[in-house]
PDB file of C-alpha atoms in Angstrom:
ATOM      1  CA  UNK A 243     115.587-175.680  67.008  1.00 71.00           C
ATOM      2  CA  UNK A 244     116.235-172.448  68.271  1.00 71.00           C
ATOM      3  CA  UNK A 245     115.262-169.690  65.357  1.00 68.00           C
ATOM      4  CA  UNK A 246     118.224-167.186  66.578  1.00 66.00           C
ATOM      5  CA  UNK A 247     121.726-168.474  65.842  1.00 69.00           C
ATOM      6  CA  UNK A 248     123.709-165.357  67.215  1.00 67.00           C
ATOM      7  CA  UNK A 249     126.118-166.461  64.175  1.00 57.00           C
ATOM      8  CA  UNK A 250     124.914-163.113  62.117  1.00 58.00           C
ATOM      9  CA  UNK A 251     125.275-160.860  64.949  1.00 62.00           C
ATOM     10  CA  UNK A 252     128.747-159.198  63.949  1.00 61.00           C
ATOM     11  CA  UNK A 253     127.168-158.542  60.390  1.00 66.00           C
ATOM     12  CA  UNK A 254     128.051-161.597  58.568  1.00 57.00           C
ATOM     13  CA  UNK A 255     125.572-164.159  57.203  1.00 59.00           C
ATOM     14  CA  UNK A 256     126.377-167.700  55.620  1.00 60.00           C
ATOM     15  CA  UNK A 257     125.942-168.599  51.567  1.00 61.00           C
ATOM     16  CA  UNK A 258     126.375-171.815  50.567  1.00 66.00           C
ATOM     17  CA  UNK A 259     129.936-172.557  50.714  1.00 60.00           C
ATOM     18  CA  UNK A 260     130.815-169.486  52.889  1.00 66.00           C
ATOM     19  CA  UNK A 261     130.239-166.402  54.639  1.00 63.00           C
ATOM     20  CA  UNK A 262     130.006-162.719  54.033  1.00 61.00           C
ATOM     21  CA  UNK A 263     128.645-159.348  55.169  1.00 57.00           C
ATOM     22  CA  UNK A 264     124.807-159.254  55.087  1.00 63.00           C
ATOM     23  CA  UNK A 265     125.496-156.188  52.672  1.00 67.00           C
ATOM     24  CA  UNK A 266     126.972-158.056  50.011  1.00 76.00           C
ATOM     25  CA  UNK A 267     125.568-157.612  46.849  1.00 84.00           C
ATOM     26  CA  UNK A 268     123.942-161.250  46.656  1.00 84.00           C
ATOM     27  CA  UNK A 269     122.218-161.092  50.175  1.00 85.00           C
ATOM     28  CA  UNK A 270     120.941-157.903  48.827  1.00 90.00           C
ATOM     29  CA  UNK A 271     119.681-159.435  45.876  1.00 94.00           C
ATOM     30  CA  UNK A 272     117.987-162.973  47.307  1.00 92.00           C
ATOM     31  CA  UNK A 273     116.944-160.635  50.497  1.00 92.00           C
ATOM     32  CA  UNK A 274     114.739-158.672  47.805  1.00 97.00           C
ATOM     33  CA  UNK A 275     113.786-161.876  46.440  1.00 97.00           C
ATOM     34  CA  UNK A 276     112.304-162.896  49.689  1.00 95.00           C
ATOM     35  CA  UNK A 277     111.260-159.659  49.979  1.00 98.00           C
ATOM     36  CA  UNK A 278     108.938-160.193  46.738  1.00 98.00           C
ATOM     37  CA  UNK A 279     107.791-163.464  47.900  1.00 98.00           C
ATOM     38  CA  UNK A 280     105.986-162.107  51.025  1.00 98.00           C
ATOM     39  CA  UNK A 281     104.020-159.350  48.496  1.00 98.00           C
ATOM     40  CA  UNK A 282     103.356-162.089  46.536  1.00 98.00           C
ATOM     41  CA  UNK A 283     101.485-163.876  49.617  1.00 98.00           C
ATOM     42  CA  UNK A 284      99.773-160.696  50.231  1.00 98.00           C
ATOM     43  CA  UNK A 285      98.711-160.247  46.846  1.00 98.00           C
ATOM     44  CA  UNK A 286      96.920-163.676  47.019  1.00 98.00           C
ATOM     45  CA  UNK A 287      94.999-162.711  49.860  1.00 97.00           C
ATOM     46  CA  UNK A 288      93.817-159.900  48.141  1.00 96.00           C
ATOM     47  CA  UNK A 289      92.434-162.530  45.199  1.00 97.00           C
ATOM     48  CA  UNK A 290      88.441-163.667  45.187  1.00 94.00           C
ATOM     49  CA  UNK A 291      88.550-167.523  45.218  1.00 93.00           C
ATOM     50  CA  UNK A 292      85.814-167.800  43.159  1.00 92.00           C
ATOM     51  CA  UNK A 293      87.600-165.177  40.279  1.00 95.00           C
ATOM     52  CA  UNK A 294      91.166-165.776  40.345  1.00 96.00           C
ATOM     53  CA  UNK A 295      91.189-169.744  42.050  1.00 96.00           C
ATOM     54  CA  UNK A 296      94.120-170.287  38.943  1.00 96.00           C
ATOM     55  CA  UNK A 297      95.927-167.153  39.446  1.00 98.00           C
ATOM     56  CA  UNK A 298      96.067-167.964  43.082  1.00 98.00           C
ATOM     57  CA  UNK A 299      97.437-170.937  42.348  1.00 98.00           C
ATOM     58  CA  UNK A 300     100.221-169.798  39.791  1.00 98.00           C
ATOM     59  CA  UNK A 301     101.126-167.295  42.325  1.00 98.00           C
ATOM     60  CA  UNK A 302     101.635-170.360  44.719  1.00 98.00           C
ATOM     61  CA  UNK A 303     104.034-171.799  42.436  1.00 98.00           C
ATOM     62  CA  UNK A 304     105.737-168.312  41.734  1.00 98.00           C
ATOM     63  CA  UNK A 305     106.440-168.222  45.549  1.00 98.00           C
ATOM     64  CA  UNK A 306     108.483-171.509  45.398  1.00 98.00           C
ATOM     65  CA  UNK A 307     110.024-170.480  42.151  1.00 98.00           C
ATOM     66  CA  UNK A 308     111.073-167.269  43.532  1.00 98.00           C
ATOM     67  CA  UNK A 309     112.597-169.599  46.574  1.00 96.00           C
ATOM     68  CA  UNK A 310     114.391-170.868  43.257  1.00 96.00           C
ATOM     69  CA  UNK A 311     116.108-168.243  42.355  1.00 96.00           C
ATOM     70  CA  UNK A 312     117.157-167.132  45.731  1.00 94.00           C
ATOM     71  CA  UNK A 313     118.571-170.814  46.024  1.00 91.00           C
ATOM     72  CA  UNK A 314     120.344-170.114  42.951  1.00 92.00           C
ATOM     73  CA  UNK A 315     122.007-166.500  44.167  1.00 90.00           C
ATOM     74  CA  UNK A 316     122.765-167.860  47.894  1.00 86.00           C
ATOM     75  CA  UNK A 317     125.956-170.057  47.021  1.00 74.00           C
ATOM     76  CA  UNK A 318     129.500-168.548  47.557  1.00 65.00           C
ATOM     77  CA  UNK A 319     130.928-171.091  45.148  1.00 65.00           C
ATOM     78  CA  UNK A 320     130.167-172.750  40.983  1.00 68.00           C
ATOM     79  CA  UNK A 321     129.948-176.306  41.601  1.00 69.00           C
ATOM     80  CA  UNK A 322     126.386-176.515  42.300  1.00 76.00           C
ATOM     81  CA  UNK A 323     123.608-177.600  40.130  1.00 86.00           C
ATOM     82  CA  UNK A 324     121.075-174.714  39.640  1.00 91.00           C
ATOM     83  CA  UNK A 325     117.107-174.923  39.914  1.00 94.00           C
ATOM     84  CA  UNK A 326     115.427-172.211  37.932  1.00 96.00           C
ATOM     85  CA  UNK A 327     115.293-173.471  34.442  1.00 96.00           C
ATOM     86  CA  UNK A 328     114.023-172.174  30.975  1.00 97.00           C
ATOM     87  CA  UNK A 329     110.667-174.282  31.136  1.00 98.00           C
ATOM     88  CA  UNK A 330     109.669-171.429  33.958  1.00 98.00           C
ATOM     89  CA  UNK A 331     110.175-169.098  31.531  1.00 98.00           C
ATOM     90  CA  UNK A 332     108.610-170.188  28.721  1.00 98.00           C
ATOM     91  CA  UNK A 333     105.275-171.004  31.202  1.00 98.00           C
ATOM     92  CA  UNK A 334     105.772-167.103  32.392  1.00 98.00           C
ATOM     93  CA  UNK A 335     105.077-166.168  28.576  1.00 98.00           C
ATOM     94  CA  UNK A 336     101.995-168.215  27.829  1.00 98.00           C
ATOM     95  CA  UNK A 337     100.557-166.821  30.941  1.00 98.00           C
ATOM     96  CA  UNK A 338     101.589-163.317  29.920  1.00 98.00           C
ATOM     97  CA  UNK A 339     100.132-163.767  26.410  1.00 97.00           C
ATOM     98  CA  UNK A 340      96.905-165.524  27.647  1.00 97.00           C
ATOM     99  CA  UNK A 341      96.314-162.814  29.592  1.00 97.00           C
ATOM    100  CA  UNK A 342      97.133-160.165  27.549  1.00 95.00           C
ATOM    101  CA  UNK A 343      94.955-161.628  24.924  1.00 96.00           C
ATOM    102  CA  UNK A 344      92.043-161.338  27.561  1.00 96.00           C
ATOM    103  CA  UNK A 345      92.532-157.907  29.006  1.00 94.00           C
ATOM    104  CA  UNK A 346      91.119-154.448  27.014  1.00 93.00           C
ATOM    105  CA  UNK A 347      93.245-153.113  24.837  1.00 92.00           C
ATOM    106  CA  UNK A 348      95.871-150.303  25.897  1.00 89.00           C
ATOM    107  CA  UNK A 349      96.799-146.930  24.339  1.00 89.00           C
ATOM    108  CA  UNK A 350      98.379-145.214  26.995  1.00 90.00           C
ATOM    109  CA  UNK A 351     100.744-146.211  30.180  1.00 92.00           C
ATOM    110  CA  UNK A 352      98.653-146.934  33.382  1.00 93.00           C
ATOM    111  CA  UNK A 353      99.622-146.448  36.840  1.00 94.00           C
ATOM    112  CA  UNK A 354      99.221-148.751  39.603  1.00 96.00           C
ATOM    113  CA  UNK A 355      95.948-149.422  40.576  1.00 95.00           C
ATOM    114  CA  UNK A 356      92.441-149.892  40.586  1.00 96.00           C
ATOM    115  CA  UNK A 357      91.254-153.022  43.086  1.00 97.00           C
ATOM    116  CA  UNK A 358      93.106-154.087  46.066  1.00 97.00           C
ATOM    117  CA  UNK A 359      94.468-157.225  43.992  1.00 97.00           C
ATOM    118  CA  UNK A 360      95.709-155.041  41.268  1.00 98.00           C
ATOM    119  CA  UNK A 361      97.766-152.632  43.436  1.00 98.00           C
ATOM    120  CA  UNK A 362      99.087-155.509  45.110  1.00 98.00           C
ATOM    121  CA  UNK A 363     100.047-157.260  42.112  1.00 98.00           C
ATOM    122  CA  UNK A 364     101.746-153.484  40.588  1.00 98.00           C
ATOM    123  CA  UNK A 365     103.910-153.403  44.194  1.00 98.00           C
ATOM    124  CA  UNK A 366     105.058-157.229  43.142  1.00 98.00           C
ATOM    125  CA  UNK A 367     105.806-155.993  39.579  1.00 98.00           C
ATOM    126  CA  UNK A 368     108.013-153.013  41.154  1.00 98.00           C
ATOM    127  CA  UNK A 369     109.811-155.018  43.634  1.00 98.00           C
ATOM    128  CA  UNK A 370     110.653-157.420  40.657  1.00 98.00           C
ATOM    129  CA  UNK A 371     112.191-155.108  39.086  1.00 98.00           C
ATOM    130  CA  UNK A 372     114.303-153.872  41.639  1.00 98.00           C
ATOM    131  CA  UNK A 373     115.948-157.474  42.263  1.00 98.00           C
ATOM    132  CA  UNK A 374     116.066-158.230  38.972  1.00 98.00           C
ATOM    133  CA  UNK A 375     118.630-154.645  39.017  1.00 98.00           C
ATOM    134  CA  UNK A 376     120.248-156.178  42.057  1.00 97.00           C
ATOM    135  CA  UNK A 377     120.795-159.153  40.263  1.00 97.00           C
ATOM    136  CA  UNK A 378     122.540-157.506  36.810  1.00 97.00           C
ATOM    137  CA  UNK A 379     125.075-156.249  39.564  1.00 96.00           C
ATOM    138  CA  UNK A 380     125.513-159.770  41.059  1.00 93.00           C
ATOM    139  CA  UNK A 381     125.762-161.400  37.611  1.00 94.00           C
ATOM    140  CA  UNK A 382     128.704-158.333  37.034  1.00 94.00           C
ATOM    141  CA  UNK A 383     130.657-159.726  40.112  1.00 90.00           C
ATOM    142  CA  UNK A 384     130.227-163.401  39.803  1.00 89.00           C
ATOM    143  CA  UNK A 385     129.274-166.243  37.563  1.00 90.00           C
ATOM    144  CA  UNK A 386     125.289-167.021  38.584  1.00 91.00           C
ATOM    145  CA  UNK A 387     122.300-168.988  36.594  1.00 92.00           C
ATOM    146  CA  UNK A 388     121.043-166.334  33.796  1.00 94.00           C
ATOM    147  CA  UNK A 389     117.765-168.200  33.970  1.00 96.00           C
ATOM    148  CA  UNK A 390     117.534-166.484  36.827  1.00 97.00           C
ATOM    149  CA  UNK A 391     117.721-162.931  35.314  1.00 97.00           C
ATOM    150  CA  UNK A 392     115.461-163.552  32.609  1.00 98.00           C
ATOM    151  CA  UNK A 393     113.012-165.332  35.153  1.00 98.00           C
ATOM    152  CA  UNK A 394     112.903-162.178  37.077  1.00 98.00           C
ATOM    153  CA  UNK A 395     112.383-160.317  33.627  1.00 98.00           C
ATOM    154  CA  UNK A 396     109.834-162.205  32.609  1.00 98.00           C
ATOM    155  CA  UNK A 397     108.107-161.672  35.808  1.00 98.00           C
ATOM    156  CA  UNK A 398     107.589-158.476  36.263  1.00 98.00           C
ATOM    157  CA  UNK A 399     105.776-158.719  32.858  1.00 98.00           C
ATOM    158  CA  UNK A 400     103.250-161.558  34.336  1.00 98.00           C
ATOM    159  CA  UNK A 401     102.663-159.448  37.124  1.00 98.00           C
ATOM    160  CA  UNK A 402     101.830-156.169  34.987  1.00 98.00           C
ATOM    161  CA  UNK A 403      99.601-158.644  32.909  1.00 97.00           C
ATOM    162  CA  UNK A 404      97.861-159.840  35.819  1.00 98.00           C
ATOM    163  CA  UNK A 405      97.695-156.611  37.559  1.00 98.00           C
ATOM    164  CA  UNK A 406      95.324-155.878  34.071  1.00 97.00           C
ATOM    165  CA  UNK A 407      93.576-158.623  34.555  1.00 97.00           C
ATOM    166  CA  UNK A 408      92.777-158.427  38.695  1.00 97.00           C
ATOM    167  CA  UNK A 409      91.404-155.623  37.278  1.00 97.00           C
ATOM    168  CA  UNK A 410      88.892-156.537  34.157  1.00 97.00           C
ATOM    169  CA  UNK A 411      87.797-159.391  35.969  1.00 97.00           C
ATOM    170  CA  UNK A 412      86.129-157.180  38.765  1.00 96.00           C
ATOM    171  CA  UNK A 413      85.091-154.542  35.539  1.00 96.00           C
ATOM    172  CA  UNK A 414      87.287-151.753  37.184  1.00 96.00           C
ATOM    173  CA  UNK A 415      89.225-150.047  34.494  1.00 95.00           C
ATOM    174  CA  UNK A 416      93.154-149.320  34.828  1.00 95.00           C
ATOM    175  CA  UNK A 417      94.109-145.883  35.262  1.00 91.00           C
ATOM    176  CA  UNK A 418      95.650-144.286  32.219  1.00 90.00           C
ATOM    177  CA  UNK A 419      98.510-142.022  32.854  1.00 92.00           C
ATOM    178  CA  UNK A 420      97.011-138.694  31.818  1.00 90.00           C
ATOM    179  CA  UNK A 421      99.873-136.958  30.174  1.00 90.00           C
ATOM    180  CA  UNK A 422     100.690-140.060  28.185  1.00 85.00           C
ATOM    181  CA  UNK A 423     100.540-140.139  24.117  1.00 85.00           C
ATOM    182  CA  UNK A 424      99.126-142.673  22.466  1.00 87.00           C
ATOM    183  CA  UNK A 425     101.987-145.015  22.610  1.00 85.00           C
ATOM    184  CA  UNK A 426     100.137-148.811  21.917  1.00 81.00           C
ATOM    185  CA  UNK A 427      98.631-149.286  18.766  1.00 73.00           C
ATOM    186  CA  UNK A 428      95.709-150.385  18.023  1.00 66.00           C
ATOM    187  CA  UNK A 429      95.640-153.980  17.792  1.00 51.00           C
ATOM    188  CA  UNK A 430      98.697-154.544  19.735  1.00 47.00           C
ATOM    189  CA  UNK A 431      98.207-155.206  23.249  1.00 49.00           C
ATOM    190  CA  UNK A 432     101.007-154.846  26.322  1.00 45.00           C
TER     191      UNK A 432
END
């Protein structure tokens, strides 16, 4: 199997049930999908085994999950039974709130930072957030899974929460935004 196909070469690609210009707004968004999924790899490289061996491993299964979605934004027509589902979701949150429950408290916004992992995790959190914008502007132009939007929401939440967490785990404090108020109260993490 040859890896070039020459079929994209006068700046149309194939969806599922058609093709289009590779600037349409769905490449765009499942190309920043993909996009995601390779920080996501790098991010786990940047993860001490003996730390983080079960955020590793969600971040394996966020990789095919984010292959999901992309699955779900890559077809050209409805009659297609989607993938991402609300049980992704709902294991998104309990991650979220598990590790929220074990990270220091916050009073002000952070910025990105701290250890390697942490940074890595803040550029998947970003980049989230970008498709999951792409994606409000495919959902305006055509009929797509909303699992998939709120998946992507959801996200970029785990990946703030973990961000917190590559960082407590190696006792390196997050970096509060100095002109921030106190905008968390006490007692309520985020």
């Amino acid at each position: 199997m040859n890896i070039y196909t020459k079929t994209g070469d006068k700046g149309q690609t194939s969806l599922i049930g058609g093709r289009v210009n590779k600037d349409d707004i769905r490449v765009e968004a499942y190309g920043t999908i993909d996009e995601l999924n390779s920080y996501v790899g790098q991010a786990i490289t940047q993860l001490n085994d003996r730390v983080f061996n079960e955020l590793k491993e969600e971040l394996v299964t966020i990789q095919h999950e984010l292959f999901d979605c992309g699955s779900d934004l890559a077809f050209a027509r409805d009659d297609h039974p989607y993938k991402v589902e609300a049980s992704m979701i709902e294991v998104l949150e309990r991650r979220i709130d598990e590790y929220m429950k074990e990270a220091p408290e916050l009073e002000r916004f952070i910025l990105p930072g701290g250890t390697q992992a942490a940074a890595a995790l803040h550029v998947c959190r970003t980049v989230t957030r970008r498709a999951e914008r792409l994606v409000v502007g495919v959902q305006r132009e055509f009929k797509i899974n909303d699992a998939v939007l709120q998946y992507l929401n959801r996200l970029s939440d785990y990946f703030f929460a973990a961000a917190r967490i590559a960082n407590s785990r190696e006792n390196v404090q997050d970096v509060e935004y100095i002109r921030s108020a106190k905008v968390f109260k006490k007692g309520k993490k985020k």
